[in-house]
């Protein structure tokens, strides 16, 4: 019982290079414990760990950034020509490239890239009246960038209106106005939604 109540402060040293622990104490028991601890440390350091992210040669791969931009601009060009399906295809390729960046690259960069592409693809889907797909893309754009992204807030709100989900549209646009302030398009859309809701209630009576 006395052993459990006794605390002995032992001098320990940590090698700054190898990180091995040692002690000048003559205790054989302590020496055995430290040897076992150091052996475990060496074995863990020697493990093959392919899941560990290696340090990058450069923070951001400029070629990937250029390709993402090129794909987005190609989508924009197809959109301006009225070739909305082709625009959607290019936007999809741009998203795939942006979302598969290596883990060490800045997440904020990815957010900025996908925010633009999701919002643009939402608009292309809207031109084809693909309301559910457009709503999903606009919401993804907002998730990537909530503030300073009024177009995506508007586009999802408009899609919800087109799908007849007026109460949900009103709530969504209301949140958008809280984030974006008195943004003109959002305010006009909110008025449109409130008018439609009023008409719907009138017909119910």
PDB file of C-alpha atoms in Angstrom, residues 10-173:
ATOM      1  CA  UNK A  10      12.517  11.002 -11.797  1.00  0.00           C
ATOM      2  CA  UNK A  11      14.865  13.048 -14.000  1.00  0.00           C
ATOM      3  CA  UNK A  12      13.921  12.472 -17.655  1.00  0.00           C
ATOM      4  CA  UNK A  13      15.522  13.860 -20.780  1.00  0.00           C
ATOM      5  CA  UNK A  14      14.080  14.126 -24.318  1.00  0.00           C
ATOM      6  CA  UNK A  15      16.511  14.013 -27.215  1.00  0.00           C
ATOM      7  CA  UNK A  16      15.508  16.888 -29.549  1.00  0.00           C
ATOM      8  CA  UNK A  17      16.536  14.966 -32.667  1.00  0.00           C
ATOM      9  CA  UNK A  18      15.451  11.366 -32.071  1.00  0.00           C
ATOM     10  CA  UNK A  19      12.720  12.253 -29.541  1.00  0.00           C
ATOM     11  CA  UNK A  20      13.871   9.324 -27.393  1.00  0.00           C
ATOM     12  CA  UNK A  21      13.404   9.536 -23.634  1.00  0.00           C
ATOM     13  CA  UNK A  22      16.292   8.719 -21.279  1.00  0.00           C
ATOM     14  CA  UNK A  23      17.118   9.016 -17.599  1.00  0.00           C
ATOM     15  CA  UNK A  24      20.358   9.126 -15.603  1.00  0.00           C
ATOM     16  CA  UNK A  25      18.629   7.056 -12.934  1.00  0.00           C
ATOM     17  CA  UNK A  26      20.200   3.675 -12.095  1.00  0.00           C
ATOM     18  CA  UNK A  27      16.799   2.021 -11.844  1.00  0.00           C
ATOM     19  CA  UNK A  28      16.681  -1.075 -14.046  1.00  0.00           C
ATOM     20  CA  UNK A  29      12.903  -1.077 -14.020  1.00  0.00           C
ATOM     21  CA  UNK A  30      12.806   2.480 -15.310  1.00  0.00           C
ATOM     22  CA  UNK A  31      15.411   1.689 -17.957  1.00  0.00           C
ATOM     23  CA  UNK A  32      13.307  -1.246 -19.178  1.00  0.00           C
ATOM     24  CA  UNK A  33      10.152   0.897 -19.337  1.00  0.00           C
ATOM     25  CA  UNK A  34      11.926   3.648 -21.262  1.00  0.00           C
ATOM     26  CA  UNK A  35      13.447   1.162 -23.690  1.00  0.00           C
ATOM     27  CA  UNK A  36       9.991  -0.283 -24.391  1.00  0.00           C
ATOM     28  CA  UNK A  37       8.582   3.229 -24.888  1.00  0.00           C
ATOM     29  CA  UNK A  38      11.402   4.226 -27.252  1.00  0.00           C
ATOM     30  CA  UNK A  39      11.060   0.980 -29.198  1.00  0.00           C
ATOM     31  CA  UNK A  40       7.347   1.677 -29.663  1.00  0.00           C
ATOM     32  CA  UNK A  41       8.153   5.205 -30.818  1.00  0.00           C
ATOM     33  CA  UNK A  42      10.678   3.928 -33.373  1.00  0.00           C
ATOM     34  CA  UNK A  43       8.263   1.336 -34.708  1.00  0.00           C
ATOM     35  CA  UNK A  44       5.497   3.929 -35.128  1.00  0.00           C
ATOM     36  CA  UNK A  45       7.837   6.283 -36.964  1.00  0.00           C
ATOM     37  CA  UNK A  46       8.804   3.479 -39.305  1.00  0.00           C
ATOM     38  CA  UNK A  47       5.250   2.645 -40.317  1.00  0.00           C
ATOM     39  CA  UNK A  48       4.359   3.129 -43.945  1.00  0.00           C
ATOM     40  CA  UNK A  49       1.621   5.787 -43.911  1.00  0.00           C
ATOM     41  CA  UNK A  50       0.417   6.549 -47.459  1.00  0.00           C
ATOM     42  CA  UNK A  51      -2.578   8.435 -46.043  1.00  0.00           C
ATOM     43  CA  UNK A  52      -0.320  11.161 -44.660  1.00  0.00           C
ATOM     44  CA  UNK A  53      -0.472  14.260 -46.853  1.00  0.00           C
ATOM     45  CA  UNK A  54       3.035  15.113 -48.131  1.00  0.00           C
ATOM     46  CA  UNK A  55       4.230  18.699 -48.015  1.00  0.00           C
ATOM     47  CA  UNK A  56       3.496  20.452 -51.295  1.00  0.00           C
ATOM     48  CA  UNK A  57       6.272  21.734 -53.572  1.00  0.00           C
ATOM     49  CA  UNK A  58       4.137  24.854 -54.124  1.00  0.00           C
ATOM     50  CA  UNK A  59       0.958  25.908 -52.238  1.00  0.00           C
ATOM     51  CA  UNK A  60      -1.247  25.939 -55.348  1.00  0.00           C
ATOM     52  CA  UNK A  61      -0.857  24.230 -58.701  1.00  0.00           C
ATOM     53  CA  UNK A  62      -1.205  27.081 -61.228  1.00  0.00           C
ATOM     54  CA  UNK A  63      -2.028  24.678 -64.064  1.00  0.00           C
ATOM     55  CA  UNK A  64      -5.055  23.322 -62.236  1.00  0.00           C
ATOM     56  CA  UNK A  65      -6.248  26.858 -61.457  1.00  0.00           C
ATOM     57  CA  UNK A  66      -5.868  27.806 -65.127  1.00  0.00           C
ATOM     58  CA  UNK A  67      -7.772  24.700 -66.247  1.00  0.00           C
ATOM     59  CA  UNK A  68     -10.629  25.342 -63.821  1.00  0.00           C
ATOM     60  CA  UNK A  69     -10.887  28.916 -65.100  1.00  0.00           C
ATOM     61  CA  UNK A  70     -10.741  27.776 -68.727  1.00  0.00           C
ATOM     62  CA  UNK A  71     -13.533  25.235 -68.225  1.00  0.00           C
ATOM     63  CA  UNK A  72     -15.716  27.827 -66.500  1.00  0.00           C
ATOM     64  CA  UNK A  73     -15.110  30.336 -69.288  1.00  0.00           C
ATOM     65  CA  UNK A  74     -15.866  27.660 -71.906  1.00  0.00           C
ATOM     66  CA  UNK A  75     -19.158  27.039 -70.127  1.00  0.00           C
ATOM     67  CA  UNK A  76     -19.878  30.768 -70.146  1.00  0.00           C
ATOM     68  CA  UNK A  77     -19.161  30.924 -73.879  1.00  0.00           C
ATOM     69  CA  UNK A  78     -21.551  28.041 -74.592  1.00  0.00           C
ATOM     70  CA  UNK A  79     -24.195  29.675 -72.411  1.00  0.00           C
ATOM     71  CA  UNK A  80     -23.955  32.929 -74.382  1.00  0.00           C
ATOM     72  CA  UNK A  81     -24.507  30.925 -77.581  1.00  0.00           C
ATOM     73  CA  UNK A  82     -27.655  29.409 -76.096  1.00  0.00           C
ATOM     74  CA  UNK A  83     -26.083  25.955 -75.923  1.00  0.00           C
ATOM     75  CA  UNK A  84     -27.107  25.348 -72.327  1.00  0.00           C
ATOM     76  CA  UNK A  85     -26.536  21.591 -72.225  1.00  0.00           C
ATOM     77  CA  UNK A  86     -22.955  22.079 -73.427  1.00  0.00           C
ATOM     78  CA  UNK A  87     -22.487  24.836 -70.872  1.00  0.00           C
ATOM     79  CA  UNK A  88     -23.643  22.455 -68.134  1.00  0.00           C
ATOM     80  CA  UNK A  89     -21.152  19.863 -69.330  1.00  0.00           C
ATOM     81  CA  UNK A  90     -18.230  22.298 -69.148  1.00  0.00           C
ATOM     82  CA  UNK A  91     -19.318  23.529 -65.736  1.00  0.00           C
ATOM     83  CA  UNK A  92     -19.457  19.936 -64.535  1.00  0.00           C
ATOM     84  CA  UNK A  93     -15.903  19.304 -65.707  1.00  0.00           C
ATOM     85  CA  UNK A  94     -14.746  22.484 -63.992  1.00  0.00           C
ATOM     86  CA  UNK A  95     -16.391  21.421 -60.740  1.00  0.00           C
ATOM     87  CA  UNK A  96     -14.802  17.992 -60.939  1.00  0.00           C
ATOM     88  CA  UNK A  97     -11.359  19.527 -61.348  1.00  0.00           C
ATOM     89  CA  UNK A  98     -11.874  22.085 -58.578  1.00  0.00           C
ATOM     90  CA  UNK A  99     -13.255  19.547 -56.086  1.00  0.00           C
ATOM     91  CA  UNK A 100     -10.397  17.095 -56.600  1.00  0.00           C
ATOM     92  CA  UNK A 101      -7.629  19.495 -55.619  1.00  0.00           C
ATOM     93  CA  UNK A 102      -5.008  17.957 -53.312  1.00  0.00           C
ATOM     94  CA  UNK A 103      -5.799  18.211 -49.598  1.00  0.00           C
ATOM     95  CA  UNK A 104      -2.959  20.637 -48.910  1.00  0.00           C
ATOM     96  CA  UNK A 105      -4.295  23.332 -51.228  1.00  0.00           C
ATOM     97  CA  UNK A 106      -6.299  26.134 -49.560  1.00  0.00           C
ATOM     98  CA  UNK A 107      -9.958  25.218 -49.000  1.00  0.00           C
ATOM     99  CA  UNK A 108     -10.918  28.863 -49.497  1.00  0.00           C
ATOM    100  CA  UNK A 109      -9.627  28.688 -53.068  1.00  0.00           C
ATOM    101  CA  UNK A 110     -11.865  25.686 -53.753  1.00  0.00           C
ATOM    102  CA  UNK A 111     -14.853  27.484 -52.240  1.00  0.00           C
ATOM    103  CA  UNK A 112     -14.344  30.518 -54.471  1.00  0.00           C
ATOM    104  CA  UNK A 113     -14.016  28.381 -57.590  1.00  0.00           C
ATOM    105  CA  UNK A 114     -17.026  26.145 -56.972  1.00  0.00           C
ATOM    106  CA  UNK A 115     -19.199  29.046 -55.825  1.00  0.00           C
ATOM    107  CA  UNK A 116     -18.956  30.638 -59.261  1.00  0.00           C
ATOM    108  CA  UNK A 117     -19.352  27.426 -61.228  1.00  0.00           C
ATOM    109  CA  UNK A 118     -22.323  26.116 -59.226  1.00  0.00           C
ATOM    110  CA  UNK A 119     -24.099  29.455 -59.614  1.00  0.00           C
ATOM    111  CA  UNK A 120     -23.441  29.552 -63.367  1.00  0.00           C
ATOM    112  CA  UNK A 121     -24.570  25.956 -63.813  1.00  0.00           C
ATOM    113  CA  UNK A 122     -27.742  26.754 -61.882  1.00  0.00           C
ATOM    114  CA  UNK A 123     -28.509  29.517 -64.383  1.00  0.00           C
ATOM    115  CA  UNK A 124     -27.927  27.146 -67.307  1.00  0.00           C
ATOM    116  CA  UNK A 125     -30.286  24.591 -65.748  1.00  0.00           C
ATOM    117  CA  UNK A 126     -32.879  27.336 -65.283  1.00  0.00           C
ATOM    118  CA  UNK A 127     -32.769  28.091 -69.004  1.00  0.00           C
ATOM    119  CA  UNK A 128     -33.688  24.444 -69.613  1.00  0.00           C
ATOM    120  CA  UNK A 129     -36.332  24.618 -66.840  1.00  0.00           C
ATOM    121  CA  UNK A 130     -34.471  21.978 -64.875  1.00  0.00           C
ATOM    122  CA  UNK A 131     -35.747  23.533 -61.652  1.00  0.00           C
ATOM    123  CA  UNK A 132     -34.678  20.856 -59.124  1.00  0.00           C
ATOM    124  CA  UNK A 133     -31.146  20.644 -60.550  1.00  0.00           C
ATOM    125  CA  UNK A 134     -30.852  24.420 -60.685  1.00  0.00           C
ATOM    126  CA  UNK A 135     -32.091  24.763 -57.104  1.00  0.00           C
ATOM    127  CA  UNK A 136     -29.550  22.214 -55.891  1.00  0.00           C
ATOM    128  CA  UNK A 137     -26.679  23.961 -57.684  1.00  0.00           C
ATOM    129  CA  UNK A 138     -27.678  27.388 -56.389  1.00  0.00           C
ATOM    130  CA  UNK A 139     -27.852  26.039 -52.835  1.00  0.00           C
ATOM    131  CA  UNK A 140     -24.403  24.460 -53.240  1.00  0.00           C
ATOM    132  CA  UNK A 141     -23.090  27.831 -54.393  1.00  0.00           C
ATOM    133  CA  UNK A 142     -24.502  29.509 -51.290  1.00  0.00           C
ATOM    134  CA  UNK A 143     -22.981  26.813 -49.079  1.00  0.00           C
ATOM    135  CA  UNK A 144     -19.597  27.602 -50.608  1.00  0.00           C
ATOM    136  CA  UNK A 145     -20.043  31.355 -50.176  1.00  0.00           C
ATOM    137  CA  UNK A 146     -22.965  32.771 -48.235  1.00  0.00           C
ATOM    138  CA  UNK A 147     -22.228  36.488 -48.355  1.00  0.00           C
ATOM    139  CA  UNK A 148     -21.618  38.398 -51.575  1.00  0.00           C
ATOM    140  CA  UNK A 149     -23.452  35.730 -53.560  1.00  0.00           C
ATOM    141  CA  UNK A 150     -26.840  37.344 -54.191  1.00  0.00           C
ATOM    142  CA  UNK A 151     -27.270  35.702 -57.608  1.00  0.00           C
ATOM    143  CA  UNK A 152     -27.218  32.209 -56.103  1.00  0.00           C
ATOM    144  CA  UNK A 153     -29.675  33.224 -53.368  1.00  0.00           C
ATOM    145  CA  UNK A 154     -31.965  34.642 -56.057  1.00  0.00           C
ATOM    146  CA  UNK A 155     -31.658  31.668 -58.389  1.00  0.00           C
ATOM    147  CA  UNK A 156     -32.647  29.098 -55.784  1.00  0.00           C
ATOM    148  CA  UNK A 157     -35.517  31.300 -54.649  1.00  0.00           C
ATOM    149  CA  UNK A 158     -36.755  31.607 -58.253  1.00  0.00           C
ATOM    150  CA  UNK A 159     -36.517  27.822 -58.726  1.00  0.00           C
ATOM    151  CA  UNK A 160     -38.563  27.203 -55.586  1.00  0.00           C
ATOM    152  CA  UNK A 161     -41.218  29.587 -56.917  1.00  0.00           C
ATOM    153  CA  UNK A 162     -41.300  27.769 -60.249  1.00  0.00           C
ATOM    154  CA  UNK A 163     -41.742  24.476 -58.396  1.00  0.00           C
ATOM    155  CA  UNK A 164     -44.652  25.918 -56.432  1.00  0.00           C
ATOM    156  CA  UNK A 165     -42.811  25.761 -53.105  1.00  0.00           C
ATOM    157  CA  UNK A 166     -43.808  29.295 -52.144  1.00  0.00           C
ATOM    158  CA  UNK A 167     -43.466  29.109 -48.358  1.00  0.00           C
ATOM    159  CA  UNK A 168     -40.007  27.595 -48.699  1.00  0.00           C
ATOM    160  CA  UNK A 169     -39.118  30.240 -51.283  1.00  0.00           C
ATOM    161  CA  UNK A 170     -40.231  33.024 -48.943  1.00  0.00           C
ATOM    162  CA  UNK A 171     -38.111  31.659 -46.103  1.00  0.00           C
ATOM    163  CA  UNK A 172     -35.084  31.202 -48.374  1.00  0.00           C
ATOM    164  CA  UNK A 173     -35.282  34.691 -49.877  1.00  0.00           C
TER     165      UNK A 173
END
